[in-house]
Each structure stands twice: as C-alpha cells, then as structure tokens.
PDB file of C-alpha atoms in Angstrom:
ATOM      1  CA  UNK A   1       0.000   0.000   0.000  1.00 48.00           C
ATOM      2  CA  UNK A   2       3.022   2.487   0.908  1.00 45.00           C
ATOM      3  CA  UNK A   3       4.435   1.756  -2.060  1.00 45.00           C
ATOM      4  CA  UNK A   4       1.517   2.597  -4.323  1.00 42.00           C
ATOM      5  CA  UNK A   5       1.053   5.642  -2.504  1.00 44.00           C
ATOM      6  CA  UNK A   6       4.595   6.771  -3.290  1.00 41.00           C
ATOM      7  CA  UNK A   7       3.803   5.586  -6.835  1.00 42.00           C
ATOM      8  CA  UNK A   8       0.568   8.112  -6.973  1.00 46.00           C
ATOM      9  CA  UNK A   9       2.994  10.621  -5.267  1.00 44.00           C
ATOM     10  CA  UNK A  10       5.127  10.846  -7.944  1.00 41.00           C
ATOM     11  CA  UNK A  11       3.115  10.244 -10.808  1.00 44.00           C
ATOM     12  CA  UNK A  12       2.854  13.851 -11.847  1.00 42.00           C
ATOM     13  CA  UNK A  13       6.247  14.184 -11.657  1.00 40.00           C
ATOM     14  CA  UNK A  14       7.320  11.508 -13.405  1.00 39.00           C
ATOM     15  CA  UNK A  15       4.454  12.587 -16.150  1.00 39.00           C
ATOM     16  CA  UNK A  16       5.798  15.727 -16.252  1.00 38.00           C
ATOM     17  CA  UNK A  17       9.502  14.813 -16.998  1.00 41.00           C
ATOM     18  CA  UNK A  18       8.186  12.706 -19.891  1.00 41.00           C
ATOM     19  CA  UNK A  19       6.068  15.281 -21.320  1.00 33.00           C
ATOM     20  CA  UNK A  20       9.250  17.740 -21.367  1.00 35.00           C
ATOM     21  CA  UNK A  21      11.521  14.882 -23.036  1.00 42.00           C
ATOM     22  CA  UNK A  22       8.980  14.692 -25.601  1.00 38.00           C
ATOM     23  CA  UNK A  23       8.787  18.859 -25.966  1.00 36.00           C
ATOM     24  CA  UNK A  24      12.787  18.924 -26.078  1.00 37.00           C
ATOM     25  CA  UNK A  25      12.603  16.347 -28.621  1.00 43.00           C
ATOM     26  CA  UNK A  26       9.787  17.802 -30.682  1.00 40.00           C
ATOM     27  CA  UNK A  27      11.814  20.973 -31.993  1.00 46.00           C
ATOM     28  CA  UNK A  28      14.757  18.413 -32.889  1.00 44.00           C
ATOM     29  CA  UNK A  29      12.449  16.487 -34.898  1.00 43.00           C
ATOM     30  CA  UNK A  30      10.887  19.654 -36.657  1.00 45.00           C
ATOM     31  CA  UNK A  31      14.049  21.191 -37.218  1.00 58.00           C
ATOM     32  CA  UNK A  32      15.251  17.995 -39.368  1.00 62.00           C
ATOM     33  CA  UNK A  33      11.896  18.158 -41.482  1.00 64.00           C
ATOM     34  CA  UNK A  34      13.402  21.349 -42.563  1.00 89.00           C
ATOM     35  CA  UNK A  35      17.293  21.221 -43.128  1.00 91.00           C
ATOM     36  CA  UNK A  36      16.607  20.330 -46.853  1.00 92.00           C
ATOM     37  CA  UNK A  37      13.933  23.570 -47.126  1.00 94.00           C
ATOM     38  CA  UNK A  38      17.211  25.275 -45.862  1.00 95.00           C
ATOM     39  CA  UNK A  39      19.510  23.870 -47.752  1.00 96.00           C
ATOM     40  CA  UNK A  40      17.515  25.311 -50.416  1.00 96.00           C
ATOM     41  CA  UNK A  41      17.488  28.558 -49.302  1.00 97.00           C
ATOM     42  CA  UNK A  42      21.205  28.599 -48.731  1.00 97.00           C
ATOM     43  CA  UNK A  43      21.943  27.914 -51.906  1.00 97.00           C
ATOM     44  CA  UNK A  44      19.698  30.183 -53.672  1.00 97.00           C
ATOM     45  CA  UNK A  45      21.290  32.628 -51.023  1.00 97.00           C
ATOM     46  CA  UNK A  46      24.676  31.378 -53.006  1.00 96.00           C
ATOM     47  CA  UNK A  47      23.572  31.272 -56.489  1.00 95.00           C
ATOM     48  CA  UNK A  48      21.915  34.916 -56.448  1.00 96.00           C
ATOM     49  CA  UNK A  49      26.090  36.079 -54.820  1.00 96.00           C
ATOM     50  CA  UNK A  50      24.551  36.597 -51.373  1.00 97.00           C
ATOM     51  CA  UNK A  51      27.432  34.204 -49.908  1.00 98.00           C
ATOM     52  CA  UNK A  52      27.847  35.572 -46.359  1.00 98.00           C
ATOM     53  CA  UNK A  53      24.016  35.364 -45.789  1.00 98.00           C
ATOM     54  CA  UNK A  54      24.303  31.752 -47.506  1.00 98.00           C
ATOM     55  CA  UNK A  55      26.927  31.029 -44.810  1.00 98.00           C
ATOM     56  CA  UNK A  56      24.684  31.820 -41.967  1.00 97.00           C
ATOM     57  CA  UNK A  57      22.400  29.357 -43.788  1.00 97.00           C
ATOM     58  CA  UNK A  58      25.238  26.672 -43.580  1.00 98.00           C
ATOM     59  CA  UNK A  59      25.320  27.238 -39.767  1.00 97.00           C
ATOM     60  CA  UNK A  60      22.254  27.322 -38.519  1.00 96.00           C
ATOM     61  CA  UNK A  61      22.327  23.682 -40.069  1.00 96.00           C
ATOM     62  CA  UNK A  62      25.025  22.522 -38.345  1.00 96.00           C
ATOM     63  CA  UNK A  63      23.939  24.049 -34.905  1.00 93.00           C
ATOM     64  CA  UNK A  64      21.513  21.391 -34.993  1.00 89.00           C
ATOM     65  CA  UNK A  65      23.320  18.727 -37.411  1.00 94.00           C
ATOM     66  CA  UNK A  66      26.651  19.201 -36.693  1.00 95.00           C
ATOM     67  CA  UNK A  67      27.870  16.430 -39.035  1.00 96.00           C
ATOM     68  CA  UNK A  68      25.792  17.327 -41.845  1.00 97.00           C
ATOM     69  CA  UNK A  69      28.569  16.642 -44.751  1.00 98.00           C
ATOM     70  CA  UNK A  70      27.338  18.922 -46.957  1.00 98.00           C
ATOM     71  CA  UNK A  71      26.965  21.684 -44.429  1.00 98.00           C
ATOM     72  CA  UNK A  72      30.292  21.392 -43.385  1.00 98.00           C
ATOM     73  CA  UNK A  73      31.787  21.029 -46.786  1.00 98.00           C
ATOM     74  CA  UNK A  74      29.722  24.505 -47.873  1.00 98.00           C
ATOM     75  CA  UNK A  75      30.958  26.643 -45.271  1.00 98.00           C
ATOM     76  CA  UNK A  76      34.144  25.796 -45.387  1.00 98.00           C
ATOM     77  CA  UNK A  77      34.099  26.959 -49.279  1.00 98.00           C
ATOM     78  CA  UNK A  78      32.453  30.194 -48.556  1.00 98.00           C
ATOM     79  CA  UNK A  79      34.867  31.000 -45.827  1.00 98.00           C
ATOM     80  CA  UNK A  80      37.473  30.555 -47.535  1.00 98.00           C
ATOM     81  CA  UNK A  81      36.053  32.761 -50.392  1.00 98.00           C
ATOM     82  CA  UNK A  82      34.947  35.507 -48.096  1.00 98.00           C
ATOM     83  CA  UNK A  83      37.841  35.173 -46.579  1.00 98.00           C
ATOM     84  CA  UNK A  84      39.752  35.895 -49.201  1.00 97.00           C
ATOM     85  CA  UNK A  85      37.665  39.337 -49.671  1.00 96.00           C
ATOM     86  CA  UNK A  86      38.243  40.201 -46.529  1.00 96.00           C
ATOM     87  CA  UNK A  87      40.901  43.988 -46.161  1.00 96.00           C
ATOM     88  CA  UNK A  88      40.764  43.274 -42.487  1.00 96.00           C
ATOM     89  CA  UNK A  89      43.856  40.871 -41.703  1.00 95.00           C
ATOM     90  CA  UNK A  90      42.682  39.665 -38.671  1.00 96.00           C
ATOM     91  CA  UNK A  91      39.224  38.797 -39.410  1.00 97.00           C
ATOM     92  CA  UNK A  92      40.942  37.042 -42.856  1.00 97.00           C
ATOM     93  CA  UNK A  93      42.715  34.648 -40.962  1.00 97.00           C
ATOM     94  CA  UNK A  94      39.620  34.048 -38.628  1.00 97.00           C
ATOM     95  CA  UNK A  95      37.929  33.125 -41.750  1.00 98.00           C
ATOM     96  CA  UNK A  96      40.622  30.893 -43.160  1.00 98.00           C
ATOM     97  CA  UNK A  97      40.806  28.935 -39.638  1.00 97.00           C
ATOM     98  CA  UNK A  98      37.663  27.896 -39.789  1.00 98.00           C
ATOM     99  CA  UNK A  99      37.552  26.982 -43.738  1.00 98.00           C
ATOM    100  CA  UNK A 100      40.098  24.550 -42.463  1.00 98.00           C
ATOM    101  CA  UNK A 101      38.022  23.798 -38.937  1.00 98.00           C
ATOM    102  CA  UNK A 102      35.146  22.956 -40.807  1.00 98.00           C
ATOM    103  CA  UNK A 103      37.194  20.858 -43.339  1.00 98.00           C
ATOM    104  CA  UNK A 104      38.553  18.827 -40.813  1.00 98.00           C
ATOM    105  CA  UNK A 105      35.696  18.444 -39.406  1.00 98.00           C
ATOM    106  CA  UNK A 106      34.068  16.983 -42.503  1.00 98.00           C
ATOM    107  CA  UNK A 107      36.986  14.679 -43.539  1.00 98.00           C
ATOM    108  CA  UNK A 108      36.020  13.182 -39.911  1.00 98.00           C
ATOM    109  CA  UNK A 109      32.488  12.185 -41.015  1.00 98.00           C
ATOM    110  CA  UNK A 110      33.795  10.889 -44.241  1.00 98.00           C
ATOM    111  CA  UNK A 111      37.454  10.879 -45.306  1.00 98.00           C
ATOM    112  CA  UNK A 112      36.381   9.413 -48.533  1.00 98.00           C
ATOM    113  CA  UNK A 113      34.222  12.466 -49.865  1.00 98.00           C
ATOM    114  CA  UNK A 114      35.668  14.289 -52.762  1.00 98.00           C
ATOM    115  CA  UNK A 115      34.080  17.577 -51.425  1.00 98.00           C
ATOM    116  CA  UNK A 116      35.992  17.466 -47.818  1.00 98.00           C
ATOM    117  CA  UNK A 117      39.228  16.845 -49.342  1.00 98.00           C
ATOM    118  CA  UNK A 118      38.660  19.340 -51.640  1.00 98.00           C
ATOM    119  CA  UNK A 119      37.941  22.260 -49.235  1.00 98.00           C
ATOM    120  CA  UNK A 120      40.441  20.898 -47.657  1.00 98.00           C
ATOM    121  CA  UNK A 121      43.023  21.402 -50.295  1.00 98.00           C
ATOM    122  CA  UNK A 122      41.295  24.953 -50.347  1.00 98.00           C
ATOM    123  CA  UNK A 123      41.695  25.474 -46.918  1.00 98.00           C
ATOM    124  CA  UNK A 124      45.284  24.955 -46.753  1.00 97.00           C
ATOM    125  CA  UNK A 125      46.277  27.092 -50.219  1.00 96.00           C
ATOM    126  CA  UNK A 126      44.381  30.049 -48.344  1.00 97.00           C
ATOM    127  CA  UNK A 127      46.174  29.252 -45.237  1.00 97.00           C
ATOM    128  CA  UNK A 128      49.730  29.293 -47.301  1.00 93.00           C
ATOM    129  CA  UNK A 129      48.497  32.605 -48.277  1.00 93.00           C
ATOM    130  CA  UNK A 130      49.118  33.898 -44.906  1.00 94.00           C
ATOM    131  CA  UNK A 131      51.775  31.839 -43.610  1.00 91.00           C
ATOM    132  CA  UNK A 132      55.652  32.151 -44.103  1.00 85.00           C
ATOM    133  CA  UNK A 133      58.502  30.228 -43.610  1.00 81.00           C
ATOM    134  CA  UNK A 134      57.887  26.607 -41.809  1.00 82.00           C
ATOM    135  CA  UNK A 135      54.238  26.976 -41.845  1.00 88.00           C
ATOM    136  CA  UNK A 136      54.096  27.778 -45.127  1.00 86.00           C
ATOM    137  CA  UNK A 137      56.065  25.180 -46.836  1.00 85.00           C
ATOM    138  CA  UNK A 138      53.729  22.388 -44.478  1.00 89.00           C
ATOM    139  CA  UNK A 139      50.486  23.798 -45.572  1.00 93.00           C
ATOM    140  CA  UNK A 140      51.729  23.758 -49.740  1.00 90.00           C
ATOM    141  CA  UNK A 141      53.212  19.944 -48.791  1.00 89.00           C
ATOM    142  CA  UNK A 142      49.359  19.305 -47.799  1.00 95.00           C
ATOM    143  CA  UNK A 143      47.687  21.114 -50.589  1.00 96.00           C
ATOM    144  CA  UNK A 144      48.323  18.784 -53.138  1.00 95.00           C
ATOM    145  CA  UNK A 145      47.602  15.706 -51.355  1.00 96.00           C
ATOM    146  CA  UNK A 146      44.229  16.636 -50.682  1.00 98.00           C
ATOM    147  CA  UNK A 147      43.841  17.793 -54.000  1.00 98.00           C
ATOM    148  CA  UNK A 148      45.200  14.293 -55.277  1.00 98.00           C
ATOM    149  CA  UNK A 149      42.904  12.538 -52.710  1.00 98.00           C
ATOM    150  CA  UNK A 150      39.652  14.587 -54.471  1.00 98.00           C
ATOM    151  CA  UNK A 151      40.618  13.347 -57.967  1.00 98.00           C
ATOM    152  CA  UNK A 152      40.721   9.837 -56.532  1.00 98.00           C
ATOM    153  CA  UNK A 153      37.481   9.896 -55.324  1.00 98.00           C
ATOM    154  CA  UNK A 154      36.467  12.201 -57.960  1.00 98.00           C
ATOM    155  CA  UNK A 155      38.408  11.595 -61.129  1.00 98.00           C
ATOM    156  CA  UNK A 156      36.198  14.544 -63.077  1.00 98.00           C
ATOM    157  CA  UNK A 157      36.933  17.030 -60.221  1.00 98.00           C
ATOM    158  CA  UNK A 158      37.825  20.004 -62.349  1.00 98.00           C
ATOM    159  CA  UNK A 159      38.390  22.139 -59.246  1.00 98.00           C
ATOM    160  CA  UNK A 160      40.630  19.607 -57.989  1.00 98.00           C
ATOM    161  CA  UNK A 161      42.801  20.100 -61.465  1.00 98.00           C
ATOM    162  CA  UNK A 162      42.355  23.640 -61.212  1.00 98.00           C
ATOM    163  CA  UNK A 163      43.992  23.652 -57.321  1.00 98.00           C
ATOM    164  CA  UNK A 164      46.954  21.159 -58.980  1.00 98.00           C
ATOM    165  CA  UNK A 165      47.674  23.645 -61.584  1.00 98.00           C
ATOM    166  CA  UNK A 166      47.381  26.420 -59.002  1.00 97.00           C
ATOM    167  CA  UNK A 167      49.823  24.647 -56.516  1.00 96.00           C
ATOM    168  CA  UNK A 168      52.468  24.190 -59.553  1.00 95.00           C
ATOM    169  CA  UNK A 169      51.977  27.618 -60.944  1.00 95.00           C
ATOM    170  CA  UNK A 170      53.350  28.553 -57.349  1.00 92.00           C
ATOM    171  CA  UNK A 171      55.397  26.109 -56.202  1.00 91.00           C
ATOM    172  CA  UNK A 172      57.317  26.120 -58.879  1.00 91.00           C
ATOM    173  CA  UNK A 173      57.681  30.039 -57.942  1.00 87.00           C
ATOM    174  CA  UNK A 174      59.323  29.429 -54.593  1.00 80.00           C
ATOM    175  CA  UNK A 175      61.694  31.614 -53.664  1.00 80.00           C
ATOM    176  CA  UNK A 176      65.171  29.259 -52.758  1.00 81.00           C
ATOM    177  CA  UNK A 177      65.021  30.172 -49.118  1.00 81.00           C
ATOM    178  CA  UNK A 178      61.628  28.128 -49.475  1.00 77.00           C
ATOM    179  CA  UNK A 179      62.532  25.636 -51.261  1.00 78.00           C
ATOM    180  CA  UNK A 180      65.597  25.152 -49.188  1.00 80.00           C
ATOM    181  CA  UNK A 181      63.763  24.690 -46.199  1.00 78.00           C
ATOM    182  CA  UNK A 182      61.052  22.287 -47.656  1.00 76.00           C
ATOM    183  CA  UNK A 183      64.229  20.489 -48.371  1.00 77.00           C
ATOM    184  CA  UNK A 184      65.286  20.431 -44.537  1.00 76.00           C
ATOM    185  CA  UNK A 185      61.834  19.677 -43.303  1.00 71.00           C
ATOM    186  CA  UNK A 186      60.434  17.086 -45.772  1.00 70.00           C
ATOM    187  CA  UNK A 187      63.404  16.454 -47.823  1.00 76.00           C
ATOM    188  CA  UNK A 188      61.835  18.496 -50.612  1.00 74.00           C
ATOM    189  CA  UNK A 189      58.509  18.897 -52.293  1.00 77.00           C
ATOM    190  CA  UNK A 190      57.155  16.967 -55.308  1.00 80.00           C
ATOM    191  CA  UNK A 191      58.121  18.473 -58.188  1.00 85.00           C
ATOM    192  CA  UNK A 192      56.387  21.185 -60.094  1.00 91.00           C
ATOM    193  CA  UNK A 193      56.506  22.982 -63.251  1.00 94.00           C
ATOM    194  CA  UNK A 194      54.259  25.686 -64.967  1.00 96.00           C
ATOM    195  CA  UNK A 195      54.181  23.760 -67.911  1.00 97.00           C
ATOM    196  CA  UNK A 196      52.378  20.989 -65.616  1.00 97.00           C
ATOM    197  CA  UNK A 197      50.061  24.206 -64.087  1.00 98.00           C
ATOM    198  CA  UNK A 198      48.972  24.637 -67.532  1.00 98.00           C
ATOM    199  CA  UNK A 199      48.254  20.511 -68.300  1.00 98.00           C
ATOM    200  CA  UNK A 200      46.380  21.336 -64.870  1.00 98.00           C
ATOM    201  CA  UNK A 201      44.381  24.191 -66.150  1.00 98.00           C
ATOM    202  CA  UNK A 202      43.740  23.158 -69.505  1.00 98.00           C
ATOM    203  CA  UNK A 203      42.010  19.823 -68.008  1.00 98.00           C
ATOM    204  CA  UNK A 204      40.260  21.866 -65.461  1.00 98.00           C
ATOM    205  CA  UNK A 205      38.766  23.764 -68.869  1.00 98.00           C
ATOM    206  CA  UNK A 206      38.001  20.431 -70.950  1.00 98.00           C
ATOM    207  CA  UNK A 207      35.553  19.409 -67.841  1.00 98.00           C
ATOM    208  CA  UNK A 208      34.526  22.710 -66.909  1.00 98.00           C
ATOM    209  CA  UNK A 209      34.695  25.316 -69.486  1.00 97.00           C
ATOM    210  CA  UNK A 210      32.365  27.791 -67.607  1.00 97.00           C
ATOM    211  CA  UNK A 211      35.299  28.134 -64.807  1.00 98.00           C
ATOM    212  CA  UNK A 212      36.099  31.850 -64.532  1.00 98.00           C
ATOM    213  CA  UNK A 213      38.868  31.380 -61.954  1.00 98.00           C
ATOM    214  CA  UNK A 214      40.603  29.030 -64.280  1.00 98.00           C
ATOM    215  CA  UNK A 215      40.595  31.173 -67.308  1.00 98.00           C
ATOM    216  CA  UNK A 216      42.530  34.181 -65.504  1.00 98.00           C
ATOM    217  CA  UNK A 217      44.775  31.976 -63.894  1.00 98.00           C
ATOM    218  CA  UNK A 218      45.212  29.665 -67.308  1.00 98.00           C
ATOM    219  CA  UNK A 219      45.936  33.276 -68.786  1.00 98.00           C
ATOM    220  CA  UNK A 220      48.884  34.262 -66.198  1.00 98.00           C
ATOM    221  CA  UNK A 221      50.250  31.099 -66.604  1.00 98.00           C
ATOM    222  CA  UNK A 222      50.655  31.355 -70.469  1.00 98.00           C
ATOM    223  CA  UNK A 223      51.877  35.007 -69.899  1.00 97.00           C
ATOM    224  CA  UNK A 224      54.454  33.690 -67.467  1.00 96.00           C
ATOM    225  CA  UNK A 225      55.270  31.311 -70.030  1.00 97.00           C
ATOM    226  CA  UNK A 226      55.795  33.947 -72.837  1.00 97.00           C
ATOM    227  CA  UNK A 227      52.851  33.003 -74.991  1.00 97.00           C
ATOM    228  CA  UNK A 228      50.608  36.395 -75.027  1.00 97.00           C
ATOM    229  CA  UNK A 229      48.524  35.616 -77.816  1.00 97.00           C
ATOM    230  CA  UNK A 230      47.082  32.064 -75.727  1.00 98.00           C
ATOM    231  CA  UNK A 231      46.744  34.596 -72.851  1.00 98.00           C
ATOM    232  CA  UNK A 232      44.593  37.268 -74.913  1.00 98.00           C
ATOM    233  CA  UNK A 233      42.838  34.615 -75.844  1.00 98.00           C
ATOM    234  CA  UNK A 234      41.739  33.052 -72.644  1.00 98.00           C
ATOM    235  CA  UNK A 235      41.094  36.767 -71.083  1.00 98.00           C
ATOM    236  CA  UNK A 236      38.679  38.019 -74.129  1.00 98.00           C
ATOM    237  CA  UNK A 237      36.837  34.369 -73.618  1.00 98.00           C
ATOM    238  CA  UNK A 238      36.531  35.250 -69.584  1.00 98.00           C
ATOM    239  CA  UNK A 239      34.779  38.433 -70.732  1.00 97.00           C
ATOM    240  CA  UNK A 240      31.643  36.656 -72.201  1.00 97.00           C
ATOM    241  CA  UNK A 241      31.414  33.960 -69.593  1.00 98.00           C
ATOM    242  CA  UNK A 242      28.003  34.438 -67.310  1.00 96.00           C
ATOM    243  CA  UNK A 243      28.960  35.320 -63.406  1.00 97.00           C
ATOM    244  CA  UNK A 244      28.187  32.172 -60.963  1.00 95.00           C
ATOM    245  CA  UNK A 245      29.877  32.880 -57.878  1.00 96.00           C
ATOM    246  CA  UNK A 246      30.389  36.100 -56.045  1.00 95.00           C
ATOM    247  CA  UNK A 247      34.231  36.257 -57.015  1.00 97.00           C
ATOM    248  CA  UNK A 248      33.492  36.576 -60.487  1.00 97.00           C
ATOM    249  CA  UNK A 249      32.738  39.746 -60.987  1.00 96.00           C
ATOM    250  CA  UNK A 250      36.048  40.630 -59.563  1.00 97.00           C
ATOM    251  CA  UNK A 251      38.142  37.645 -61.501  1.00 98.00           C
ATOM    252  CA  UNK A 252      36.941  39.134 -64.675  1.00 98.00           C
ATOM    253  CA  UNK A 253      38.148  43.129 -63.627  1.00 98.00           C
ATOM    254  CA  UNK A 254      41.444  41.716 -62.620  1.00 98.00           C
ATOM    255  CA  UNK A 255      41.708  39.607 -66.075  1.00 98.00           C
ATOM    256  CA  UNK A 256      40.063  42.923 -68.143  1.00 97.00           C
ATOM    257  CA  UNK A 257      43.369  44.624 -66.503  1.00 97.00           C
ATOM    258  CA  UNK A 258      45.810  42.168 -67.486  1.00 97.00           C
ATOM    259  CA  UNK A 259      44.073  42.074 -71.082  1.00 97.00           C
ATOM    260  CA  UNK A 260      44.861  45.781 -71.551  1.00 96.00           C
ATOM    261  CA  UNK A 261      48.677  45.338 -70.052  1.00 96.00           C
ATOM    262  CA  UNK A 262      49.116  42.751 -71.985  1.00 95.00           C
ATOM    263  CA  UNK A 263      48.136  44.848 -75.368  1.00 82.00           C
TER     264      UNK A 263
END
C-alpha cells in the first residue's frame, strides 16, 4: 500500500519529466523536417552572390546537425572565399581557420568524400596565403595531397585540377630560401613545373569550361610562359562567360586589366 502511494505521489512528476523529453525532442524532430527547405534557401542565397548570408544558412544547419557533410563542406568553401575578400587581416585569418576547422571536421564524417578533401586542399592554399617560412612550406606539402585525394574519389573534379595547376603555378615560384627549407623539413617537395600548371588548367577547362577562376589563372600562366597571344585569348573568352559565384565579378576586372597590359 506504501508503495503505491509513493507511486501516486510521484506520478505527476514523473508525467511531467516525460512530457518535457517529448517537448525537447519535438523541436529536434521539426528542425530535421526542414534542413533540406534550408539547404535550399542557402543555396539560392549562393547562387543569387549573397554568400555571407548563404553562410549563416550553412550554420544554422550545423547548430543542430553538426555532421551534416554537406553543411560542413559549404561553409568551409564560402569562408574561404569571403575570406579571401576580406581587407581586415585579422578577421581574414579568422575566416581561413575555420575553412580549415570545418574541413577537418568533414573529412572526420567521411574521409572518402571528394568535397571534404577538396575544401580541404582549399583550406590549406588560403592558409599558405598567410603563412611564411615553416608553416608555409607544411600547408603547400598538404595542398596537393588533398587535391590528389579529391581526384581519386572524384576523377572529373575540375576544381581539384584547377587547385593542382594552381599549386604548380606557385610552387614552382618558390623563392630558394623556401625551397631550401622544404628540403630540410620534408626532404623536398614533389616536383612542379608551370608547364604541368597549364596541363592542370587546360584539363580543369576540358571538364569545366564555364570556370572563370581558371581562365585568368590559365591566362597568367601562359603570360608567365611567354605566350601572349594564348593569354589574350583566354582573357577576351573570360569576358563573355556568365557570373556564378560572387568572385566573379572581380576575376573578370582583374583579367580585363591584365588584357589591356598585356596589349
């Protein structure tokens, strides 16, 4: 009898804890009913060159999925793109950090996607960018293995190509003192050529000849390479091609102003 009376005296309480496992639960339960309505929205957000909103997009998502692949692989992209736009050094580097943060964490839900290693790759090219010295020569040792892991998984990644042509149009443009100290450190780095940057950026056309990126950086390579008349080519074709990420409109300035040096 004493017990059932204890059972009775609890009984609300007990109810009560239920009901609010079942209300913390709800909103969990809604809130994945509509990650693909804002995956949606995120990437209209990106397609109409709104990428910092699109970004917030990306987060809210992983506030409440926080191994949503695709999440994790879109952020890191668009902070590494913003990033990039970024005058304000400090805040740059925030934004590179966690391109790479949120690369990381994506290679750790699945090593094998060709989207994590390739923001990956990204990640580490923008944090070369920044870097001098040791720190530099590690992150450029790391950029083309991710890129290299992308193709495997993806073998018609032509961002992938474009980040292999990228890494040889610089590499091979190391100053000794960097080269020299790869050397120490990792008993050099692969090697590179800017005739390979351009086998790089040529394939990264073939697959993807809408690429704006790839044309102006296809066109310095040729110029580097003391054929103008390739590079006049590729800069007058970057002209006509439609805008489809934010960066474009500024690509195509900085290849309209090598066009007219190059004249």
């Amino acid at each position: 009898m004493t017990n059932l009376c204890t059972k009775r005296k609890y009984l609300p309480l007990i109810l009560m804890q239920a009901w609010m496992g079942l209300a913390l639960m709800a909103p969990s339960y809604t809130y994945s009913q509509d990650v693909p309505v804002l995956t949606k929205e995120a990437e209209k957000l990106e397609s109409t060159f709104h990428e910092y909103d699109a970004l917030q997009k990306y987060k809210e998502i992983l506030r409440h999925q926080a191994t949503n692949l695709n999440a994790l692989c879109r952020a890191s992209d668009l902070c590494s793109r913003i990033g990039h736009r970024e005058t304000d050094k400090g805040k740059r580097l925030d934004y590179y950090k966690a391109a790479k943060t949120y690369a990381e964490v994506a290679l750790k839900v699945n090593p094998q996607s060709a989207e994590a290693n390739f923001v990956m790759a990204v990640a580490m090219g923008r944090m070369a960018m920044v870097s001098s010295g040791k720190e530099k020569v590690e992150y450029v040792n790391e950029i083309r293995k991710y890129a290299e892991t992308t193709l495997k998984y993806d073998a018609n990644s032509f961002k992938a190509y474009h980040v292999l042509g990228k890494w040889n149009y610089e590499v091979s443009n190391l100053t000794a003192i960097e080269k020299a100290l790869a050397k120490v450190l990792f008993g050099g780095l692969p090697h590179a050529s800017l005739q390979d940057a351009i086998k790089y950026y040529e394939k990264s056309k073939s697959l993807e000849p809408g690429f704006a990126l790839n044309y102006l950086e296809l066109a310095k390579a040729y110029h580097r390479n003391k054929q103008d008349d390739k590079a006049k080519e590729l800069l007058k074709k970057l002209e006509t091609l439609p805008n489809k990420i934010e960066d474009d409109t500024q690509i195509k300035a900085e290849g309209k102003q090598l066009l007219k040096e190059l004249k």
